[in-house]
XYZ file of C-alpha atoms in Angstrom:
678
model
C 102.647 44.121 214.827
C 100.492 42.397 212.211
C 101.865 44.617 209.475
C 105.281 42.946 209.797
C 103.711 39.614 208.806
C 102.982 40.857 205.285
C 105.598 39.531 202.791
C 105.724 42.922 201.052
C 106.986 44.478 204.303
C 109.874 42.054 204.638
C 110.717 42.348 200.937
C 110.840 46.159 201.244
C 113.020 45.967 204.363
C 115.577 43.750 202.581
C 115.412 45.959 199.494
C 116.221 49.008 201.665
C 119.034 47.050 203.369
C 120.545 46.479 199.912
C 120.388 50.199 199.105
C 122.113 51.095 202.384
C 124.799 48.439 201.855
C 125.604 49.633 198.331
C 125.601 53.303 199.334
C 128.015 52.989 202.256
C 130.210 50.144 201.003
C 130.668 51.704 197.522
C 130.401 48.181 196.120
C 131.883 47.534 192.683
C 129.290 47.453 189.883
C 130.549 44.148 188.440
C 130.368 42.423 191.829
C 126.876 43.799 192.411
C 125.544 42.372 189.134
C 127.302 39.025 189.695
C 125.566 38.743 193.082
C 122.249 39.682 191.443
C 122.714 36.966 188.823
C 123.539 34.348 191.478
C 120.582 35.352 193.648
C 118.223 35.176 190.618
C 119.474 31.669 189.784
C 119.145 30.436 193.384
C 115.664 31.960 193.715
C 114.497 30.374 190.426
C 115.622 26.918 191.633
C 113.976 27.369 195.052
C 110.787 28.710 193.428
C 110.445 25.694 191.116
C 111.130 23.362 194.009
C 108.540 25.085 196.224
C 105.940 24.847 193.423
C 106.496 21.109 193.056
C 106.133 20.537 196.810
C 103.125 22.929 197.051
C 104.552 24.685 200.095
C 107.032 27.391 200.913
C 109.954 26.686 203.204
C 112.382 28.928 205.148
C 114.985 28.339 202.431
C 112.621 29.819 199.822
C 112.092 32.911 202.027
C 115.862 33.345 202.374
C 116.241 33.130 198.589
C 113.465 35.707 198.071
C 114.916 38.188 200.569
C 118.426 37.710 199.170
C 117.100 38.495 195.692
C 115.524 41.777 196.810
C 118.632 42.646 198.818
C 120.680 42.321 195.601
C 118.049 44.251 193.626
C 118.444 47.073 196.189
C 122.229 47.040 195.716
C 122.164 47.026 191.921
C 119.425 49.687 191.786
C 121.693 51.978 193.806
C 124.662 51.196 191.550
C 122.689 51.881 188.342
C 121.256 55.164 189.659
C 124.662 56.345 190.780
C 125.792 58.695 188.001
C 129.434 57.740 188.531
C 128.558 54.318 187.116
C 128.659 56.024 183.675
C 132.130 55.954 182.100
C 131.981 59.579 180.925
C 131.056 60.944 184.360
C 133.427 63.738 185.393
C 134.239 62.089 188.726
C 135.890 59.193 186.886
C 138.562 61.541 185.486
C 140.745 62.924 188.311
C 142.662 65.176 185.850
C 139.570 67.398 185.533
C 140.104 68.630 189.119
C 143.729 69.681 188.597
C 143.440 72.619 186.185
C 141.105 75.030 184.398
C 138.902 73.574 181.659
C 136.257 74.773 179.217
C 133.012 73.427 180.701
C 129.627 73.502 178.977
C 126.688 73.181 181.352
C 122.887 73.271 181.307
C 121.181 74.986 184.258
C 118.545 72.727 185.769
C 117.345 74.286 189.029
C 117.699 77.572 190.915
C 118.704 77.209 194.590
C 118.588 79.628 197.495
C 121.342 82.241 197.246
C 124.085 82.613 199.836
C 125.505 85.925 201.034
C 128.093 85.969 198.223
C 126.835 83.617 195.504
C 123.877 82.909 193.247
C 123.532 79.125 193.116
C 122.208 76.613 190.585
C 122.143 72.871 190.082
C 123.505 72.226 186.589
C 124.230 69.300 184.301
C 127.622 69.055 182.609
C 127.338 68.429 178.869
C 130.930 68.813 177.682
C 134.400 69.410 179.112
C 137.031 70.596 176.622
C 134.534 69.716 173.849
C 134.355 66.071 174.966
C 130.990 64.645 175.966
C 130.817 64.438 179.769
C 127.995 63.789 182.230
C 127.190 64.549 185.860
C 125.474 67.141 188.026
C 127.377 69.995 189.679
C 126.632 72.944 191.960
C 127.327 76.250 190.199
C 128.223 79.247 192.395
C 128.194 82.586 190.563
C 129.623 85.536 192.451
C 126.991 88.206 193.101
C 127.501 91.342 191.041
C 125.344 94.492 190.794
C 124.349 93.966 187.144
C 124.156 90.165 187.215
C 120.639 88.900 186.494
C 119.554 85.450 187.564
C 119.425 82.840 184.787
C 116.399 80.683 184.104
C 116.572 76.857 184.054
C 117.368 75.689 180.545
C 120.093 78.305 180.054
C 123.289 76.917 178.510
C 126.612 78.339 179.717
C 130.263 77.881 178.794
C 132.629 78.447 181.715
C 136.410 78.462 181.860
C 137.084 77.290 185.383
C 138.243 74.383 187.502
C 135.990 71.712 189.010
C 136.241 71.585 192.796
C 135.344 68.470 194.775
C 132.774 68.979 197.529
C 134.312 70.352 200.697
C 134.525 68.226 203.801
C 133.469 69.829 207.108
C 136.107 72.316 208.286
C 135.102 71.999 211.935
C 134.220 69.073 214.226
C 130.617 67.769 214.124
C 129.659 70.380 211.556
C 126.875 69.595 209.063
C 128.511 67.693 206.200
C 127.182 69.672 203.229
C 129.467 67.797 200.836
C 127.950 64.478 201.886
C 124.472 66.012 201.538
C 125.270 67.042 197.948
C 126.605 63.575 197.153
C 123.297 62.070 198.311
C 121.754 64.228 195.551
C 124.258 62.936 192.986
C 126.359 66.144 193.040
C 130.079 65.470 193.517
C 131.693 68.783 192.554
C 131.188 72.546 192.401
C 132.219 75.428 190.162
C 132.969 78.904 191.538
C 132.901 81.529 188.787
C 132.347 85.187 187.903
C 130.433 86.682 184.974
C 133.694 87.483 183.164
C 134.276 83.720 182.823
C 130.879 83.037 181.238
C 129.714 82.664 177.670
C 125.938 82.557 177.433
C 124.268 80.512 174.710
C 121.221 82.414 173.436
C 119.390 79.146 172.752
C 117.339 78.029 175.769
C 116.979 74.272 176.263
C 113.227 73.950 176.840
C 112.963 70.856 179.033
C 110.490 70.070 181.814
C 112.560 72.034 184.369
C 112.443 75.111 182.124
C 108.663 74.992 181.714
C 107.908 74.437 185.414
C 110.289 77.242 186.392
C 108.717 79.562 183.792
C 105.270 78.689 185.169
C 106.333 79.579 188.723
C 108.141 82.764 187.645
C 105.097 83.998 185.705
C 102.898 83.566 188.777
C 105.406 85.253 191.103
C 105.938 88.161 188.684
C 102.210 88.766 188.263
C 101.542 88.586 191.998
C 104.433 90.985 192.679
C 102.960 93.439 190.141
C 99.600 93.246 191.897
C 101.214 94.519 195.124
C 101.420 91.229 197.064
C 103.687 91.812 200.086
C 107.150 90.264 199.772
C 107.136 88.236 203.022
C 103.604 86.896 202.487
C 104.374 86.088 198.845
C 107.437 84.054 199.865
C 105.289 81.959 202.240
C 102.414 81.352 199.806
C 104.911 80.376 197.064
C 106.465 77.862 199.489
C 103.050 76.492 200.498
C 101.667 75.971 196.999
C 104.613 75.985 194.605
C 107.130 74.284 196.906
C 109.795 77.002 196.525
C 111.429 78.201 199.757
C 114.256 80.256 198.189
C 112.807 83.655 199.114
C 111.770 82.931 202.699
C 113.844 85.033 205.086
C 115.958 83.275 207.764
C 113.891 85.030 210.468
C 110.560 83.662 209.177
C 112.075 80.194 208.718
C 113.399 80.254 212.311
C 109.938 81.247 213.612
C 108.342 78.279 211.832
C 111.015 75.955 213.259
C 110.515 77.191 216.812
C 106.731 76.915 216.492
C 106.920 73.341 215.165
C 105.366 74.345 211.829
C 108.296 74.065 209.424
C 106.652 71.011 207.818
C 103.946 73.337 206.502
C 106.513 75.142 204.331
C 107.665 71.866 202.743
C 105.082 70.581 200.280
C 104.089 67.099 201.465
C 101.069 64.866 202.085
C 99.102 67.651 203.754
C 99.331 69.849 200.653
C 98.892 67.064 198.089
C 95.893 65.816 200.100
C 94.297 69.259 199.823
C 94.880 69.187 196.059
C 93.220 65.746 195.827
C 90.207 66.890 197.874
C 89.875 70.068 195.812
C 90.037 68.253 192.452
C 87.604 65.564 193.706
C 85.171 68.288 194.815
C 85.399 70.098 191.459
C 84.780 66.823 189.570
C 81.642 65.912 191.522
C 79.319 66.797 188.598
C 80.864 64.016 186.480
C 78.630 60.941 186.235
C 79.578 57.970 188.426
C 79.739 55.454 185.601
C 82.741 53.717 184.048
C 83.454 56.555 181.599
C 82.999 59.274 184.238
C 85.227 57.428 186.727
C 87.949 57.020 184.094
C 87.914 60.745 183.257
C 87.957 61.562 186.987
C 90.939 59.225 187.527
C 92.946 60.677 184.611
C 92.314 64.287 185.712
C 93.212 63.510 189.357
C 96.380 61.667 188.339
C 97.474 64.452 185.983
C 96.687 67.121 188.599
C 98.739 65.347 191.289
C 101.826 64.900 189.111
C 101.644 68.334 187.493
C 101.534 69.759 191.019
C 104.510 67.548 192.001
C 106.450 68.803 188.961
C 105.651 72.442 189.734
C 106.789 71.862 193.338
C 110.181 70.644 192.059
C 109.749 66.866 192.593
C 111.103 67.066 196.135
C 111.242 63.637 197.859
C 108.310 64.410 200.198
C 106.181 65.598 197.244
C 107.006 62.504 195.177
C 106.094 60.311 198.165
C 102.739 62.052 198.599
C 101.890 62.106 194.882
C 102.713 58.383 194.579
C 100.607 57.478 197.611
C 97.600 59.491 196.496
C 97.966 58.012 192.999
C 97.432 54.579 194.554
C 94.373 55.958 196.348
C 93.068 57.285 193.020
C 93.534 53.806 191.496
C 91.548 52.343 194.410
C 88.778 54.887 193.797
C 88.713 53.953 190.084
C 88.472 50.234 190.845
C 85.965 50.968 193.624
C 88.060 48.994 196.109
C 89.030 49.790 199.665
C 92.766 50.478 199.845
C 94.946 49.089 202.647
C 96.960 52.154 203.703
C 99.887 50.056 204.933
C 100.139 48.329 201.557
C 99.763 51.655 199.744
C 102.511 53.238 201.865
C 104.909 50.345 201.332
C 104.138 50.094 197.614
C 104.822 53.827 197.188
C 108.047 53.501 199.215
C 109.233 50.568 197.110
C 108.409 52.207 193.764
C 109.980 55.555 194.686
C 113.202 53.917 195.883
C 113.259 51.725 192.796
C 113.226 54.934 190.709
C 115.370 57.107 193.029
C 117.214 55.016 195.678
C 119.158 58.057 196.964
C 115.871 59.538 198.235
C 116.341 57.165 201.168
C 119.108 59.428 202.520
C 117.061 62.622 202.257
C 116.099 63.949 205.712
C 112.694 65.189 204.512
C 111.940 61.800 202.935
C 112.833 59.952 206.146
C 110.770 62.276 208.355
C 107.864 62.149 205.918
C 107.591 58.358 205.916
C 108.199 57.835 209.620
C 105.563 60.459 210.476
C 103.090 58.885 208.027
C 103.665 55.403 209.443
C 102.985 56.584 212.998
C 99.858 58.464 211.871
C 98.499 55.238 210.328
C 99.544 53.070 213.264
C 99.284 55.224 216.375
C 96.609 57.843 215.585
C 93.661 55.371 215.651
C 94.806 54.206 219.099
C 95.108 57.766 220.418
C 91.703 58.601 218.978
C 90.022 55.898 221.100
C 91.254 57.536 224.325
C 88.361 60.011 224.066
C 85.291 59.900 221.824
C 83.491 63.267 221.855
C 80.031 63.650 220.282
C 80.251 67.214 218.974
C 81.435 67.359 215.331
C 83.543 70.489 215.843
C 85.281 68.934 218.865
C 85.807 65.708 216.874
C 87.468 67.734 214.081
C 89.949 69.390 216.448
C 90.494 66.125 218.381
C 91.452 64.448 215.075
C 93.946 67.250 214.349
C 95.411 66.872 217.839
C 95.767 63.075 217.667
C 97.302 63.225 214.172
C 99.757 65.891 215.366
C 100.789 63.844 218.415
C 101.104 60.598 216.409
C 103.301 62.284 213.775
C 105.394 64.103 216.399
C 105.934 60.957 218.484
C 107.147 59.087 215.395
C 109.376 61.879 214.112
C 110.633 62.956 217.567
C 113.849 60.826 217.787
C 114.796 61.516 214.154
C 114.154 65.268 214.568
C 116.310 65.372 217.708
C 119.084 63.439 215.959
C 119.208 65.844 212.994
C 118.171 69.181 214.505
C 118.805 68.793 218.279
C 115.712 70.782 219.268
C 112.051 70.185 220.068
C 109.165 72.704 219.737
C 107.025 72.120 222.840
C 103.997 74.020 221.501
C 103.690 72.087 218.224
C 100.158 70.883 219.099
C 98.906 74.441 219.691
C 100.404 75.487 216.356
C 98.728 72.637 214.456
C 95.323 73.179 216.093
C 95.256 76.727 214.743
C 97.185 76.362 211.486
C 95.587 73.312 209.871
C 92.072 74.878 209.656
C 93.704 78.113 208.474
C 95.791 76.200 205.947
C 92.664 74.608 204.450
C 91.382 78.048 203.482
C 94.806 79.248 202.268
C 95.314 76.149 200.081
C 91.847 76.327 198.515
C 92.036 80.060 197.778
C 95.777 79.941 197.061
C 95.504 77.318 194.307
C 92.756 79.370 192.648
C 94.880 82.517 193.022
C 97.925 80.838 191.435
C 95.923 79.647 188.414
C 94.398 83.102 187.857
C 97.768 84.805 188.485
C 99.355 82.722 185.726
C 96.918 84.313 183.270
C 97.414 87.699 184.952
C 93.715 87.705 185.883
C 93.870 87.453 189.672
C 91.260 89.785 191.219
C 92.566 92.239 193.803
C 90.031 91.038 196.373
C 91.241 87.407 196.176
C 94.886 88.502 196.524
C 94.020 90.581 199.586
C 92.115 87.708 201.238
C 95.012 85.231 200.752
C 97.522 87.855 201.859
C 95.441 88.557 204.983
C 95.337 84.878 205.986
C 99.096 84.525 205.421
C 99.733 87.636 207.555
C 97.547 86.242 210.352
C 99.299 82.858 210.128
C 102.771 84.447 210.189
C 101.828 86.655 213.151
C 100.536 83.658 215.092
C 103.684 81.658 214.264
C 105.862 84.571 215.372
C 103.978 84.822 218.675
C 104.327 81.074 219.365
C 108.024 81.163 218.409
C 108.628 84.101 220.765
C 107.796 81.858 223.751
C 111.289 80.370 223.623
C 110.987 78.706 227.014
C 108.942 75.982 225.251
C 111.635 75.422 222.603
C 114.053 72.842 223.981
C 117.401 73.348 222.242
C 120.758 71.601 221.987
C 119.496 68.098 222.810
C 122.311 65.555 222.201
C 121.485 62.218 220.566
C 123.914 59.770 218.968
C 122.993 57.322 216.199
C 123.057 54.332 218.554
C 120.738 56.139 221.000
C 118.456 57.023 218.065
C 118.048 53.321 217.182
C 117.299 52.398 220.805
C 114.782 55.280 221.047
C 112.782 53.719 218.217
C 113.126 50.319 219.873
C 111.551 51.829 223.009
C 108.739 53.473 221.014
C 107.823 50.320 219.100
C 108.086 47.979 222.090
C 105.918 50.119 224.400
C 103.230 50.783 221.774
C 103.068 47.051 220.944
C 102.794 46.281 224.669
C 100.014 48.880 225.100
C 98.019 47.292 222.223
C 97.791 43.921 223.943
C 99.766 43.638 227.210
C 101.543 40.344 227.879
C 104.432 39.437 230.165
C 106.779 38.835 227.207
C 105.990 42.214 225.643
C 106.395 43.950 229.013
C 109.776 42.284 229.528
C 110.906 43.356 226.054
C 109.686 46.936 226.602
C 111.471 47.186 229.965
C 114.619 45.664 228.452
C 114.641 48.379 225.786
C 114.552 51.051 228.516
C 117.396 49.341 230.399
C 119.372 49.131 227.146
C 118.847 52.872 226.595
C 119.994 53.649 230.139
C 123.089 51.459 229.769
C 123.993 53.007 226.432
C 123.353 56.519 227.761
C 125.586 55.938 230.806
C 128.314 54.371 228.626
C 128.193 57.332 226.212
C 128.469 59.821 229.081
C 131.320 57.888 230.700
C 133.206 57.818 227.389
C 132.754 61.566 226.866
C 133.739 62.371 230.472
C 137.101 60.670 229.950
C 138.084 62.610 226.828
C 140.413 65.595 226.611
C 140.820 67.669 223.440
C 142.471 70.894 222.314
C 140.903 72.225 219.100
C 141.906 75.065 216.792
C 138.745 75.903 214.830
C 138.663 77.043 211.221
C 136.669 80.305 211.270
C 137.241 82.907 208.576
C 139.230 85.930 209.825
C 138.887 84.799 213.450
C 140.887 82.820 215.986
C 138.869 80.467 218.201
C 140.402 77.698 220.320
C 138.626 75.227 222.612
C 140.076 73.272 225.504
C 137.967 70.326 226.569
C 138.476 68.494 229.857
C 135.850 65.795 230.130
C 132.451 67.431 229.547
C 133.628 70.965 230.330
C 134.722 73.209 227.450
C 136.607 76.483 227.799
C 136.585 78.692 224.718
C 139.501 81.051 224.039
C 138.982 83.946 221.639
C 139.392 87.706 221.415
C 136.442 87.957 219.020
C 132.821 88.813 219.700
C 130.625 85.793 218.922
C 127.015 86.865 218.345
C 124.330 84.611 219.813
C 122.748 83.658 216.471
C 125.920 83.962 214.403
C 127.494 81.152 212.367
C 130.510 80.849 214.698
C 128.430 80.345 217.842
C 126.178 77.780 216.128
C 129.179 75.906 214.760
C 130.802 75.690 218.208
C 127.470 74.707 219.764
C 127.236 71.787 217.293
C 130.489 70.429 218.701
C 129.342 71.012 222.295
C 125.992 69.263 221.729
C 127.411 66.294 219.796
C 129.690 65.383 222.717
C 127.180 65.948 225.549
C 129.362 68.804 226.803
C 128.812 72.199 228.418
C 130.436 75.500 227.472
C 131.775 76.479 230.886
C 133.813 79.617 230.199
C 134.766 82.141 227.525
C 138.269 83.603 227.969
C 140.697 85.872 226.147
C 143.516 84.268 224.192
C 146.957 84.105 225.796
C 150.326 83.341 224.208
C 151.194 80.209 226.182
C 149.229 77.076 227.081
C 149.989 73.631 228.448
C 147.827 70.681 227.367
C 148.523 66.996 228.052
C 152.250 67.626 228.615
C 152.510 69.678 225.410
C 153.585 73.317 225.459
C 151.657 75.493 223.016
C 152.950 78.865 221.840
C 150.595 81.310 220.082
C 152.120 84.124 218.026
C 149.749 86.908 216.939
C 150.144 90.076 214.820
C 152.114 91.775 217.598
C 154.982 89.352 216.923
C 155.764 89.221 220.681
C 156.437 85.782 222.138
C 158.330 84.062 224.939
C 161.097 81.678 223.832
C 162.372 80.727 227.273
C 160.723 77.286 227.012
C 160.757 75.255 223.760
C 157.245 74.786 222.320
C 155.857 71.516 221.003
C 153.106 73.251 219.009
C 153.277 76.683 217.377
C 150.010 78.446 216.440
C 150.209 81.439 214.090
C 147.279 83.859 213.919
C 146.472 87.330 212.571
C 149.379 87.239 210.055
C 152.374 87.985 212.332
C 155.375 89.491 210.537
C 158.057 87.157 211.853
C 161.088 85.310 210.523
C 159.908 81.730 210.928
C 163.325 80.158 210.292
C 164.861 82.271 213.065
C 162.004 81.321 215.405
C 162.613 77.607 214.721
C 166.196 77.975 216.038
C 164.873 78.736 219.514
C 161.562 76.893 220.020
C 161.937 73.833 217.714
C 158.193 72.947 217.359
C 156.935 69.562 216.202
C 153.811 71.053 214.594
C 153.026 74.497 213.150
C 149.348 75.494 212.826
C 148.060 78.471 210.824
C 144.391 79.299 211.416
C 141.988 81.161 209.092
C 142.761 84.586 210.557
C 145.988 84.752 208.498
C 146.553 86.054 204.971
C 146.732 83.160 202.522
C 149.997 84.492 201.050
C 151.599 84.293 204.515
C 150.260 80.758 204.992
C 151.761 79.647 201.655
C 155.193 81.052 202.652
C 155.058 79.373 206.087
C 154.126 76.081 204.439
C 157.243 76.224 202.217
C 159.460 77.040 205.207
C 158.078 74.130 207.246
C 158.493 71.792 204.287
C 162.166 72.782 203.993
C 162.685 72.239 207.721
C 160.693 68.967 207.668
C 158.259 70.272 210.290
C 154.603 69.199 210.124
C 152.456 72.118 208.920
C 148.676 72.331 209.306
C 146.694 75.084 207.597
C 143.039 75.163 208.612
C 142.315 76.700 205.190
C 143.350 73.413 203.547
C 142.776 70.739 206.186
C 140.104 72.222 208.433
C 140.291 72.230 212.229
C 143.277 70.870 214.167
C 142.671 68.569 217.122
C 145.142 67.548 219.806
C 143.978 64.761 222.135
């Protein structure tokens, strides 16, 4: 690949390596800056030496890459809020009791079944200046109205560190929040709040007010709720009101990227603004005005859309294109992509760990690299056919690039994605053009009824088509397992075979075949490892008892509960099954006695009936049995006592004290999550 020969590519790769190193190693700030100072000194010496000798040497390249590696590390350290001395995470005492916390609401998130959620900034704790972002969870109440960003609240409550996954191979939401710079949460009710009447009017307040005005005016005009939620996601970048059913349909149809504002949407904005500015003269003054208006339009749109990583990426890239248009120079898209990547990560290094950001860049890279090659496979003459052929090749290039990463994160593949894109992208062009106009007019409460009806009609047609595609579930391949090591080798296969196809040589063919052999070897090794594992797992599921026995790749699930097909419990268990390349072989009713790997397991339920003829190694308590635990210990003498989440918490607390007195290991899934015996 010629692109890899560009110095900027190698510099960016080492810069990213520094970010990853600092993020996962949690390197000390002092050490990071010492290394940066040393690398700067070494690079300066090598640079002066290279200038004197009028040539660059491998040692100079090593010094350059080391410098950018250290810049990547220190950038991550500086942008980590915990680097500030007054950050709440640096004071462990704040997590031990109730405090008076003053916060500023920054962003409204999607509500859960029980809570209204916000991202907030801490301003003071116990009247001492404190910094850091938190996730605020306010319990839903009938009379509770949602607050607007910029609202200042005083809460008397305790900070709670992000929860770790309570079940094996479950999505680590706590880690996800930390990648956003959020290390703690607050759970509160309205009775604990004091509301400051003064609204802090920052940029987040104004953009939220802009969106709310549009949504309110469109709602008044009779815009249907479901269609309004989709058009707000498409143009304003807000997905909070999209129903889970509609979101699932878009996922199954391979169109979920349409709901996340990205390059497709920002590109439409650029084309629209460029078209509207055509009357401006093409002289220096006219070009400057055109550039300023385009740049302002792109970043105002990015702000309104919430500055999501994919939006920032697109706005930055198209800003470089606008600069190229101003200077009347042809822009190298590889250089533009890498420059935007470098600048964004320099400003927000944690964007690197955002799934949408990763998918966005990998898809864009494959569109730039692979789409021109796919396009040459067939060269139709008809302009309409060319238009749809371009859509098809772009869709396949993006999907090929994003395929391994999508499987790794989501474990499913929508087989009809190309059909969806062939229909939706032309439809989306109309929706974006009319939708932007509708949003502007709606802000001034001047949107004509006819325009609203036209946009609503197109959204209804699009949703109906998506629903029809999603209903053909035989084309949605689900529960595809893929480990991180297999993900890396998948990309090795993709790159090696595409490079070989560009210009076949024996060396490239050997490398491509070696990558396939490596994948096969790793796949066989992974399967062999999983086939030789045995596990007994007590899951942590609220008000339910679910136990899994795994022998090799076969899992038997024991429960007396009904697990709905699309319910949380079934999905959570399926995550474990998929992650370990296993199969759910049987679903059985719970019994009171089990044997696993020479350990006897006794389960006592609410009936309080149990067999004490054989001493038990492990005692599992479920459904809050009314038993005398001390008396039970005289007969069965367990090594471990487990209380799952089907028990009352007051019972669990009493059992914990009893086990502590008897010096018996106690495991509550409420506190420690799932229990695994292997």
